[in-house]
Amino acid sequence: MPAVTADTLTLPRLPDLPQTATAWRPVREVVRAREFLEGEGFRVRRPFPGVGLANADPFLLLDHMGAVEYGPGEAKGAPWHPHRGFETVTYMIDGALEHRDSAGGGGLITDGGTQWMTAGSGVLHSELPPQDVVARGGLFHGVQLWVNLPRAEKWTPPRYQDIAARDTTLLSSGDGGALVRLVAGDVAGFRGPGATRTPITYLHATLSPGARLDLPWPEDFTAMVYVLAGRGTVGPERRPLDEGHLAVLGRGGALTAHAATPWDVLVLGGLPLNEPVARYGPFVMNTRAEIIQAIEDHQAGRLGRTQVPHVTAADEELS
Ligand code: MN
């Protein structure tokens, strides 16, 4: 799992937190991701939304794509479809995804890069593996996170942020055994490159077996740990957490995790919006009337027009 690699000895270190005097967040529940087919039929593991965790406020959805080794001609994506009312944050660990949207945003998301699309008032986009990747096949591993927008920001114009792997803020755990890639938000005074409209922190950490990751975390933020690969434990009670499992943490001022094997985790949390959520497929608003309006606006072409002749059935569906 490459993403960005670095020698942790050369990186800024996170502080060592006192083991007994710190209010560690306990594990409140563990949710296992369920499997779905998305877009043209690629498999995702989705820890939320689901039966176990309906709401992860301010987040709406987490899709773990792969890791999968595609043969030639097998790589799939999600052709043109609409969004309104939130942000899609796509982080590619291995492989590549080509993004285009009707607001003119676009680029190649690859090996450790992140693409942050604020759908806001509405946009159409396509997320497809580049033609050469489809032809060649290869390893594909990524994550898409949906971040809700507060009511006041749902009508903001669409925006596209291309965050290259080299722009990610790299840190080392206090013991030097974990590499932290901070995509957005603040940790211990360090700041990730993603500009967020909803206060969140989002990072990918790679731990060596036996390493410990301690993170100071805002008291008013939610906190979750999702396992991309490997095995470890979370919380002061050392609750086991395996690949495809998500731990929702309770209250406290910091979180702690220990790796049993080489362990890759996402750590994410934010300030809950505590606003009503009305969602239907690719639209997430506050009321049912706003959802109906979104469907009507999309059908009338008011969310934008595709920029390339890539019309498929998915254009007509609310996929
Ligand atoms: Mn999409």
GROMACS .gro file of C-alpha atoms and ligand atoms in nm:
model
  320
    1MET     CA    1   0.000   0.000   0.000
    2PRO     CA    2   0.217   0.289  -0.115
    3ALA     CA    3   0.013   0.614  -0.102
    4VAL     CA    4   0.283   0.855   0.009
    5THR     CA    5   0.575   0.696   0.188
    6ALA     CA    6   0.842   0.869   0.394
    7ASP     CA    7   1.103   0.792   0.654
    8THR     CA    8   0.923   0.878   0.978
    9LEU     CA    9   1.256   0.977   1.138
   10THR     CA   10   1.272   1.282   0.912
   11LEU     CA   11   0.916   1.400   0.985
   12PRO     CA   12   0.769   1.627   1.250
   13ARG     CA   13   0.658   1.420   1.548
   14LEU     CA   14   0.322   1.415   1.717
   15PRO     CA   15   0.347   1.480   2.090
   16ASP     CA   16   0.376   1.196   2.339
   17LEU     CA   17   0.061   1.211   2.547
   18PRO     CA   18   0.071   1.112   2.915
   19GLN     CA   19  -0.075   0.761   2.931
   20THR     CA   20  -0.254   0.798   3.264
   21ALA     CA   21  -0.351   1.167   3.266
   22THR     CA   22  -0.513   1.170   2.919
   23ALA     CA   23  -0.891   1.137   2.871
   24TRP     CA   24  -0.872   0.866   2.604
   25ARG     CA   25  -1.182   0.816   2.397
   26PRO     CA   26  -1.334   0.470   2.457
   27VAL     CA   27  -1.484   0.258   2.178
   28ARG     CA   28  -1.861   0.310   2.173
   29GLU     CA   29  -1.938   0.062   1.897
   30VAL     CA   30  -1.778  -0.137   1.617
   31VAL     CA   31  -1.950  -0.156   1.279
   32ARG     CA   32  -1.863  -0.397   1.003
   33ALA     CA   33  -1.871  -0.258   0.646
   34ARG     CA   34  -2.131  -0.405   0.411
   35GLU     CA   35  -2.061  -0.473   0.045
   36PHE     CA   36  -2.230  -0.298  -0.245
   37LEU     CA   37  -2.182  -0.260  -0.620
   38GLU     CA   38  -2.146   0.100  -0.736
   39GLY     CA   39  -2.122   0.283  -1.069
   40GLU     CA   40  -2.051   0.043  -1.356
   41GLY     CA   41  -2.038  -0.245  -1.107
   42PHE     CA   42  -1.731  -0.207  -0.889
   43ARG     CA   43  -1.735  -0.348  -0.537
   44VAL     CA   44  -1.722  -0.118  -0.239
   45ARG     CA   45  -1.722  -0.182   0.133
   46ARG     CA   46  -1.941   0.070   0.312
   47PRO     CA   47  -1.926   0.103   0.693
   48PHE     CA   48  -2.183   0.383   0.681
   49PRO     CA   49  -2.460   0.461   0.618
   50GLY     CA   50  -2.594   0.123   0.721
   51VAL     CA   51  -2.803  -0.059   0.972
   52GLY     CA   52  -2.532  -0.034   1.235
   53LEU     CA   53  -2.455   0.330   1.182
   54ALA     CA   54  -2.724   0.540   1.020
   55ASN     CA   55  -2.561   0.869   1.089
   56ALA     CA   56  -2.197   0.962   1.118
   57ASP     CA   57  -2.263   1.337   1.132
   58PRO     CA   58  -2.104   1.540   0.972
   59PHE     CA   59  -2.017   1.252   0.735
   60LEU     CA   60  -2.274   1.083   0.514
   61LEU     CA   61  -2.100   0.790   0.349
   62LEU     CA   62  -1.767   0.608   0.337
   63ASP     CA   63  -1.691   0.380   0.041
   64HIS     CA   64  -1.378   0.165   0.050
   65MET     CA   65  -1.291   0.069  -0.309
   66GLY     CA   66  -1.064  -0.236  -0.333
   67ALA     CA   67  -0.793  -0.320  -0.281
   68VAL     CA   68  -0.850  -0.513  -0.604
   69GLU     CA   69  -0.615  -0.633  -0.877
   70TYR     CA   70  -0.789  -0.565  -1.208
   71GLY     CA   71  -0.710  -0.766  -1.517
   72PRO     CA   72  -0.691  -0.593  -1.857
   73GLY     CA   73  -1.029  -0.437  -1.945
   74GLU     CA   74  -1.177  -0.493  -1.597
   75ALA     CA   75  -1.133  -0.157  -1.422
   76LYS     CA   76  -1.462   0.025  -1.367
   77GLY     CA   77  -1.581   0.363  -1.248
   78ALA     CA   78  -1.891   0.580  -1.218
   79PRO     CA   79  -1.994   0.765  -1.539
   80TRP     CA   80  -2.180   1.097  -1.540
   81HIS     CA   81  -2.419   1.143  -1.248
   82PRO     CA   82  -2.540   1.438  -1.040
   83HIS     CA   83  -2.479   1.554  -0.682
   84ARG     CA   84  -2.619   1.835  -0.469
   85GLY     CA   85  -2.584   1.944  -0.109
   86PHE     CA   86  -2.255   1.792   0.008
   87GLU     CA   87  -1.888   1.721  -0.079
   88THR     CA   88  -1.724   1.410  -0.222
   89VAL     CA   89  -1.366   1.352  -0.110
   90THR     CA   90  -1.184   1.085  -0.308
   91TYR     CA   91  -0.847   0.958  -0.185
   92MET     CA   92  -0.658   0.717  -0.410
   93ILE     CA   93  -0.403   0.491  -0.243
   94ASP     CA   94  -0.317   0.275  -0.547
   95GLY     CA   95  -0.417   0.320  -0.908
   96ALA     CA   96  -0.587   0.617  -1.069
   97LEU     CA   97  -0.925   0.774  -1.125
   98GLU     CA   98  -0.998   1.045  -1.379
   99HIS     CA   99  -1.246   1.307  -1.271
  100ARG     CA  100  -1.447   1.549  -1.482
  101ASP     CA  101  -1.731   1.770  -1.377
  102SER     CA  102  -1.981   2.002  -1.540
  103ALA     CA  103  -1.839   2.305  -1.357
  104GLY     CA  104  -1.506   2.263  -1.538
  105GLY     CA  105  -1.323   2.086  -1.254
  106GLY     CA  106  -1.122   1.778  -1.326
  107GLY     CA  107  -0.796   1.594  -1.300
  108LEU     CA  108  -0.624   1.266  -1.238
  109ILE     CA  109  -0.640   1.135  -0.882
  110THR     CA  110  -0.351   0.897  -0.827
  111ASP     CA  111  -0.121   0.727  -0.574
  112GLY     CA  112  -0.184   0.926  -0.259
  113GLY     CA  113  -0.371   1.217  -0.416
  114THR     CA  114  -0.706   1.352  -0.303
  115GLN     CA  115  -0.980   1.517  -0.502
  116TRP     CA  116  -1.222   1.731  -0.310
  117MET     CA  117  -1.541   1.820  -0.493
  118THR     CA  118  -1.786   2.055  -0.331
  119ALA     CA  119  -2.109   1.976  -0.514
  120GLY     CA  120  -2.292   2.258  -0.337
  121SER     CA  121  -2.585   2.382  -0.547
  122GLY     CA  122  -2.531   2.104  -0.798
  123VAL     CA  123  -2.289   1.945  -1.039
  124LEU     CA  124  -2.259   1.648  -1.272
  125HIS     CA  125  -1.940   1.446  -1.263
  126SER     CA  126  -1.779   1.130  -1.393
  127GLU     CA  127  -1.522   0.925  -1.204
  128LEU     CA  128  -1.355   0.673  -1.434
  129PRO     CA  129  -1.025   0.489  -1.450
  130PRO     CA  130  -0.809   0.635  -1.731
  131GLN     CA  131  -0.814   0.440  -2.059
  132ASP     CA  132  -0.456   0.318  -2.021
  133VAL     CA  133  -0.533   0.184  -1.673
  134VAL     CA  134  -0.840   0.005  -1.807
  135ALA     CA  135  -0.631  -0.146  -2.088
  136ARG     CA  136  -0.345  -0.249  -1.861
  137GLY     CA  137  -0.531  -0.342  -1.543
  138GLY     CA  138  -0.350  -0.333  -1.210
  139LEU     CA  139  -0.394  -0.257  -0.843
  140PHE     CA  140  -0.679  -0.024  -0.747
  141HIS     CA  141  -0.740   0.095  -0.393
  142GLY     CA  142  -0.915   0.410  -0.279
  143VAL     CA  143  -1.173   0.567  -0.055
  144GLN     CA  144  -1.458   0.808  -0.115
  145LEU     CA  145  -1.594   1.005   0.178
  146TRP     CA  146  -1.910   1.219   0.164
  147VAL     CA  147  -1.899   1.525   0.388
  148ASN     CA  148  -2.228   1.697   0.455
  149LEU     CA  149  -2.263   2.071   0.408
  150PRO     CA  150  -2.439   2.285   0.666
  151ARG     CA  151  -2.778   2.420   0.557
  152ALA     CA  152  -2.629   2.763   0.488
  153GLU     CA  153  -2.366   2.615   0.251
  154LYS     CA  154  -2.578   2.373   0.048
  155TRP     CA  155  -2.631   2.632  -0.226
  156THR     CA  156  -2.266   2.732  -0.252
  157PRO     CA  157  -2.128   2.719  -0.611
  158PRO     CA  158  -1.946   2.394  -0.702
  159ARG     CA  159  -1.573   2.387  -0.627
  160TYR     CA  160  -1.290   2.150  -0.713
  161GLN     CA  161  -0.970   2.103  -0.511
  162ASP     CA  162  -0.693   1.885  -0.648
  163ILE     CA  163  -0.467   1.782  -0.360
  164ALA     CA  164  -0.155   1.609  -0.491
  165ALA     CA  165   0.018   1.341  -0.284
  166ARG     CA  166   0.313   1.576  -0.224
  167ASP     CA  167   0.081   1.836  -0.068
  168THR     CA  168  -0.039   1.599   0.203
  169THR     CA  169   0.094   1.690   0.548
  170LEU     CA  170   0.319   1.407   0.671
  171LEU     CA  171   0.379   1.343   1.041
  172SER     CA  172   0.528   1.073   1.258
  173SER     CA  173   0.376   0.921   1.569
  174GLY     CA  174   0.556   0.992   1.894
  175ASP     CA  175   0.721   0.647   1.883
  176GLY     CA  176   0.826   0.684   1.518
  177GLY     CA  177   0.634   0.367   1.425
  178ALA     CA  178   0.346   0.530   1.242
  179LEU     CA  179   0.331   0.754   0.935
  180VAL     CA  180   0.039   0.995   0.938
  181ARG     CA  181  -0.087   1.158   0.617
  182LEU     CA  182  -0.307   1.449   0.715
  183VAL     CA  183  -0.548   1.527   0.431
  184ALA     CA  184  -0.766   1.784   0.606
  185GLY     CA  185  -0.808   1.949   0.943
  186ASP     CA  186  -0.570   1.999   1.234
  187VAL     CA  187  -0.383   1.758   1.456
  188ALA     CA  188  -0.158   1.886   1.737
  189GLY     CA  189  -0.110   2.219   1.558
  190PHE     CA  190  -0.036   2.065   1.217
  191ARG     CA  191  -0.275   2.139   0.932
  192GLY     CA  192  -0.379   1.931   0.632
  193PRO     CA  193  -0.414   2.088   0.285
  194GLY     CA  194  -0.787   2.030   0.226
  195ALA     CA  195  -1.004   2.339   0.262
  196THR     CA  196  -1.316   2.226   0.444
  197ARG     CA  197  -1.652   2.399   0.478
  198THR     CA  198  -1.751   2.171   0.763
  199PRO     CA  199  -1.491   2.146   1.043
  200ILE     CA  200  -1.340   1.797   1.010
  201THR     CA  201  -1.013   1.610   1.051
  202TYR     CA  202  -0.927   1.333   0.804
  203LEU     CA  203  -0.605   1.131   0.797
  204HIS     CA  204  -0.455   0.802   0.679
  205ALA     CA  205  -0.204   0.636   0.910
  206THR     CA  206   0.025   0.341   0.841
  207LEU     CA  207   0.149   0.168   1.157
  208SER     CA  208   0.427  -0.085   1.195
  209PRO     CA  209   0.348  -0.393   1.407
  210GLY     CA  210   0.367  -0.291   1.774
  211ALA     CA  211   0.348   0.082   1.700
  212ARG     CA  212   0.116   0.312   1.892
  213LEU     CA  213  -0.069   0.610   1.748
  214ASP     CA  214  -0.187   0.874   1.993
  215LEU     CA  215  -0.377   1.172   1.854
  216PRO     CA  216  -0.505   1.473   2.043
  217TRP     CA  217  -0.860   1.525   1.916
  218PRO     CA  218  -1.105   1.814   1.967
  219GLU     CA  219  -1.356   1.732   2.243
  220ASP     CA  220  -1.650   1.855   2.036
  221PHE     CA  221  -1.559   1.643   1.729
  222THR     CA  222  -1.688   1.297   1.654
  223ALA     CA  223  -1.412   1.035   1.610
  224MET     CA  224  -1.401   0.714   1.406
  225VAL     CA  225  -1.129   0.469   1.302
  226TYR     CA  226  -1.173   0.257   0.985
  227VAL     CA  227  -0.934  -0.025   0.896
  228LEU     CA  228  -0.813  -0.037   0.534
  229ALA     CA  229  -0.582  -0.334   0.595
  230GLY     CA  230  -0.431  -0.529   0.883
  231ARG     CA  231  -0.518  -0.572   1.246
  232GLY     CA  232  -0.485  -0.373   1.566
  233THR     CA  233  -0.671  -0.239   1.867
  234VAL     CA  234  -0.840   0.092   1.943
  235GLY     CA  235  -0.906   0.274   2.269
  236PRO     CA  236  -0.753   0.236   2.613
  237GLU     CA  237  -0.950  -0.089   2.646
  238ARG     CA  238  -0.771  -0.221   2.336
  239ARG     CA  239  -1.076  -0.328   2.140
  240PRO     CA  240  -0.966  -0.543   1.839
  241LEU     CA  241  -1.029  -0.385   1.498
  242ASP     CA  242  -0.978  -0.575   1.172
  243GLU     CA  243  -0.993  -0.486   0.803
  244GLY     CA  244  -1.333  -0.350   0.698
  245HIS     CA  245  -1.432  -0.263   1.056
  246LEU     CA  246  -1.509   0.085   1.184
  247ALA     CA  247  -1.486   0.192   1.547
  248VAL     CA  248  -1.701   0.480   1.667
  249LEU     CA  249  -1.536   0.643   1.965
  250GLY     CA  250  -1.698   0.804   2.267
  251ARG     CA  251  -1.608   1.127   2.439
  252GLY     CA  252  -1.259   1.235   2.538
  253GLY     CA  253  -0.968   1.457   2.443
  254ALA     CA  254  -0.749   1.210   2.254
  255LEU     CA  255  -0.755   0.874   2.082
  256THR     CA  256  -0.513   0.586   2.095
  257ALA     CA  257  -0.459   0.288   1.863
  258HIS     CA  258  -0.209   0.000   1.866
  259ALA     CA  259  -0.101  -0.206   1.565
  260ALA     CA  260  -0.083  -0.587   1.590
  261THR     CA  261   0.024  -0.631   1.225
  262PRO     CA  262   0.117  -0.378   0.957
  263TRP     CA  263  -0.195  -0.167   0.989
  264ASP     CA  264  -0.353   0.098   0.767
  265VAL     CA  265  -0.632   0.305   0.917
  266LEU     CA  266  -0.834   0.612   0.835
  267VAL     CA  267  -0.905   0.838   1.131
  268LEU     CA  268  -1.184   1.087   1.081
  269GLY     CA  269  -1.416   1.309   1.277
  270GLY     CA  270  -1.580   1.646   1.277
  271LEU     CA  271  -1.818   1.888   1.436
  272PRO     CA  272  -2.169   1.740   1.408
  273LEU     CA  273  -2.409   1.960   1.212
  274ASN     CA  274  -2.714   1.838   1.407
  275GLU     CA  275  -2.941   1.936   1.118
  276PRO     CA  276  -3.218   1.732   0.955
  277VAL     CA  277  -3.091   1.512   0.670
  278ALA     CA  278  -3.312   1.432   0.370
  279ARG     CA  279  -3.125   1.206   0.128
  280TYR     CA  280  -3.211   1.039  -0.196
  281GLY     CA  281  -2.934   0.876  -0.399
  282PRO     CA  282  -2.690   1.150  -0.500
  283PHE     CA  283  -2.877   1.436  -0.331
  284VAL     CA  284  -2.850   1.526   0.037
  285MET     CA  285  -3.058   1.817   0.158
  286ASN     CA  286  -3.248   1.918   0.473
  287THR     CA  287  -3.608   1.861   0.362
  288ARG     CA  288  -3.808   1.633   0.134
  289ALA     CA  289  -3.923   1.933  -0.068
  290GLU     CA  290  -3.558   2.018  -0.142
  291ILE     CA  291  -3.500   1.660  -0.262
  292ILE     CA  292  -3.795   1.682  -0.500
  293GLN     CA  293  -3.659   2.014  -0.622
  294ALA     CA  294  -3.316   1.854  -0.679
  295ILE     CA  295  -3.470   1.575  -0.888
  296GLU     CA  296  -3.670   1.826  -1.092
  297ASP     CA  297  -3.368   2.053  -1.137
  298HIS     CA  298  -3.160   1.756  -1.253
  299GLN     CA  299  -3.427   1.639  -1.496
  300ALA     CA  300  -3.446   1.992  -1.638
  301GLY     CA  301  -3.067   2.003  -1.682
  302ARG     CA  302  -3.019   2.274  -1.422
  303LEU     CA  303  -2.741   2.088  -1.236
  304GLY     CA  304  -2.515   2.129  -1.537
  305ARG     CA  305  -2.444   1.960  -1.866
  306THR     CA  306  -2.187   1.691  -1.933
  307GLN     CA  307  -1.882   1.829  -2.112
  308VAL     CA  308  -1.805   1.524  -2.322
  309PRO     CA  309  -2.032   1.294  -2.521
  310HIS     CA  310  -2.029   1.019  -2.261
  311VAL     CA  311  -2.400   0.954  -2.235
  312THR     CA  312  -2.494   0.626  -2.071
  313ALA     CA  313  -2.792   0.487  -1.891
  314ALA     CA  314  -2.635   0.608  -1.568
  315ASP     CA  315  -2.703   0.963  -1.681
  316GLU     CA  316  -3.072   0.900  -1.649
  317GLU     CA  317  -3.052   0.707  -1.326
  318LEU     CA  318  -3.002   0.853  -0.984
  319SER     CA  319  -2.710   0.624  -0.918
  320MN      MN  320  -2.020   1.080  -0.755
   0.00000   0.00000   0.00000
